[in-house]
PDB file of C-alpha atoms in Angstrom:
ATOM      1  CA  MET H   1      -0.043  -0.040  -0.001  1.00  0.00           C
ATOM      2  CA  ILE H   2       1.254   3.441  -0.819  1.00  0.00           C
ATOM      3  CA  SER H   3       1.379   5.845   2.119  1.00  0.00           C
ATOM      4  CA  ARG H   4       0.011   9.447   2.222  1.00  0.00           C
ATOM      5  CA  ARG H   5       3.638  10.721   2.431  1.00  0.00           C
ATOM      6  CA  GLN H   6       4.647   8.875  -0.788  1.00  0.00           C
ATOM      7  CA  VAL H   7       1.585  10.354  -2.579  1.00  0.00           C
ATOM      8  CA  VAL H   8       2.310  13.913  -1.476  1.00  0.00           C
ATOM      9  CA  CYS H   9       5.998  13.445  -2.561  1.00  0.00           C
ATOM     10  CA  LEU H  10       4.910  12.045  -5.877  1.00  0.00           C
ATOM     11  CA  VAL H  11       2.509  15.000  -6.564  1.00  0.00           C
ATOM     12  CA  GLY H  12       5.163  17.540  -5.470  1.00  0.00           C
ATOM     13  CA  ALA H  13       7.823  15.961  -7.741  1.00  0.00           C
ATOM     14  CA  SER H  14       5.485  15.889 -10.635  1.00  0.00           C
ATOM     15  CA  ALA H  15       4.612  19.550 -10.122  1.00  0.00           C
ATOM     16  CA  LEU H  16       8.285  20.487 -10.050  1.00  0.00           C
ATOM     17  CA  ALA H  17       9.150  18.229 -13.152  1.00  0.00           C
ATOM     18  CA  ALA H  18       6.332  19.631 -15.350  1.00  0.00           C
ATOM     19  CA  PRO H  19       7.869  23.096 -15.905  1.00  0.00           C
ATOM     20  CA  LEU H  20      11.352  21.597 -16.549  1.00  0.00           C
ATOM     21  CA  LYS H  21       9.929  19.753 -19.492  1.00  0.00           C
ATOM     22  CA  SER H  22       8.770  22.954 -21.186  1.00  0.00           C
ATOM     23  CA  PHE H  23      12.251  24.454 -20.773  1.00  0.00           C
ATOM     24  CA  ALA H  24      13.833  21.538 -22.429  1.00  0.00           C
ATOM     25  CA  GLN H  25      11.936  22.060 -25.598  1.00  0.00           C
ATOM     26  CA  GLN H  26      13.727  24.574 -27.822  1.00  0.00           C
ATOM     27  CA  GLN H  27      11.619  27.205 -29.534  1.00  0.00           C
ATOM     28  CA  PRO H  28      12.343  27.680 -33.265  1.00  0.00           C
ATOM     29  CA  ALA H  29      14.416  30.915 -33.546  1.00  0.00           C
ATOM     30  CA  LYS H  30      13.894  33.504 -36.364  1.00  0.00           C
ATOM     31  CA  PRO H  31      16.817  33.531 -38.792  1.00  0.00           C
ATOM     32  CA  VAL H  32      19.396  36.343 -38.215  1.00  0.00           C
ATOM     33  CA  ARG H  33      19.148  38.967 -40.873  1.00  0.00           C
ATOM     34  CA  ILE H  34      22.569  40.111 -42.280  1.00  0.00           C
ATOM     35  CA  GLY H  35      22.657  43.390 -44.298  1.00  0.00           C
ATOM     36  CA  PHE H  36      25.193  43.586 -47.087  1.00  0.00           C
ATOM     37  CA  LEU H  37      25.629  47.087 -48.510  1.00  0.00           C
ATOM     38  CA  ILE H  38      27.480  47.111 -51.837  1.00  0.00           C
ATOM     39  CA  PRO H  39      28.628  50.620 -53.010  1.00  0.00           C
ATOM     40  CA  ALA H  40      29.870  49.458 -56.536  1.00  0.00           C
ATOM     41  CA  TYR H  41      28.238  46.914 -58.953  1.00  0.00           C
ATOM     42  CA  ALA H  42      27.089  43.587 -57.445  1.00  0.00           C
ATOM     43  CA  SER H  43      29.203  41.510 -59.761  1.00  0.00           C
ATOM     44  CA  SER H  44      32.390  42.976 -58.345  1.00  0.00           C
ATOM     45  CA  TYR H  45      31.459  41.718 -54.894  1.00  0.00           C
ATOM     46  CA  ALA H  46      30.460  38.167 -55.863  1.00  0.00           C
ATOM     47  CA  SER H  47      33.589  36.601 -54.469  1.00  0.00           C
ATOM     48  CA  ARG H  48      33.266  38.383 -51.112  1.00  0.00           C
ATOM     49  CA  VAL H  49      29.560  37.364 -50.790  1.00  0.00           C
ATOM     50  CA  GLU H  50      30.526  33.747 -51.570  1.00  0.00           C
ATOM     51  CA  ALA H  51      33.242  33.831 -49.008  1.00  0.00           C
ATOM     52  CA  LEU H  52      30.920  35.161 -46.413  1.00  0.00           C
ATOM     53  CA  ARG H  53      28.533  32.324 -47.144  1.00  0.00           C
ATOM     54  CA  ALA H  54      31.267  29.721 -47.077  1.00  0.00           C
ATOM     55  CA  GLY H  55      32.563  31.016 -43.793  1.00  0.00           C
ATOM     56  CA  LEU H  56      29.103  30.809 -42.196  1.00  0.00           C
ATOM     57  CA  ARG H  57      28.596  27.294 -43.654  1.00  0.00           C
ATOM     58  CA  ASP H  58      31.843  26.226 -42.145  1.00  0.00           C
ATOM     59  CA  LEU H  59      30.599  27.413 -38.789  1.00  0.00           C
ATOM     60  CA  GLY H  60      27.529  25.235 -39.055  1.00  0.00           C
ATOM     61  CA  TYR H  61      25.028  27.843 -40.143  1.00  0.00           C
ATOM     62  CA  VAL H  62      22.465  27.207 -42.920  1.00  0.00           C
ATOM     63  CA  GLU H  63      21.326  29.975 -45.116  1.00  0.00           C
ATOM     64  CA  GLY H  64      17.600  30.444 -44.852  1.00  0.00           C
ATOM     65  CA  LYS H  65      17.394  28.472 -41.654  1.00  0.00           C
ATOM     66  CA  ASN H  66      19.826  30.285 -39.345  1.00  0.00           C
ATOM     67  CA  PHE H  67      20.507  33.463 -41.339  1.00  0.00           C
ATOM     68  CA  VAL H  68      19.242  35.451 -44.234  1.00  0.00           C
ATOM     69  CA  ILE H  69      21.432  37.862 -46.270  1.00  0.00           C
ATOM     70  CA  GLU H  70      19.793  40.985 -47.630  1.00  0.00           C
ATOM     71  CA  PHE H  71      21.553  42.928 -50.298  1.00  0.00           C
ATOM     72  CA  ARG H  72      21.392  46.577 -51.232  1.00  0.00           C
ATOM     73  CA  VAL H  73      23.338  47.725 -54.203  1.00  0.00           C
ATOM     74  CA  ALA H  74      24.262  51.347 -54.969  1.00  0.00           C
ATOM     75  CA  ASP H  75      25.636  50.721 -58.512  1.00  0.00           C
ATOM     76  CA  GLY H  76      28.301  53.388 -57.901  1.00  0.00           C
ATOM     77  CA  LYS H  77      25.709  55.972 -56.781  1.00  0.00           C
ATOM     78  CA  TYR H  78      26.876  56.667 -53.315  1.00  0.00           C
ATOM     79  CA  ASP H  79      23.986  58.857 -52.402  1.00  0.00           C
ATOM     80  CA  ARG H  80      21.766  55.657 -52.494  1.00  0.00           C
ATOM     81  CA  LEU H  81      23.652  54.277 -49.445  1.00  0.00           C
ATOM     82  CA  PRO H  82      22.430  55.201 -46.013  1.00  0.00           C
TER      83      PRO H  82
END
């Protein structure tokens, strides 16, 4: 037979363990947004952009899942840059 003390301990332990389960579940994070300002033509920066992507891949990041790159190109018109 289970004693009253054991029932109280079981209920108390269950009440403490329930919130811990919710902390263990990871919430999906929004991808980090990286801004890339290009003052010249986009084609002149292609190798740099690919190097950035490769470096982030090497660190374990996945484009579209962990990060998103947003490009703004001035095409040589510097007044278009913030």
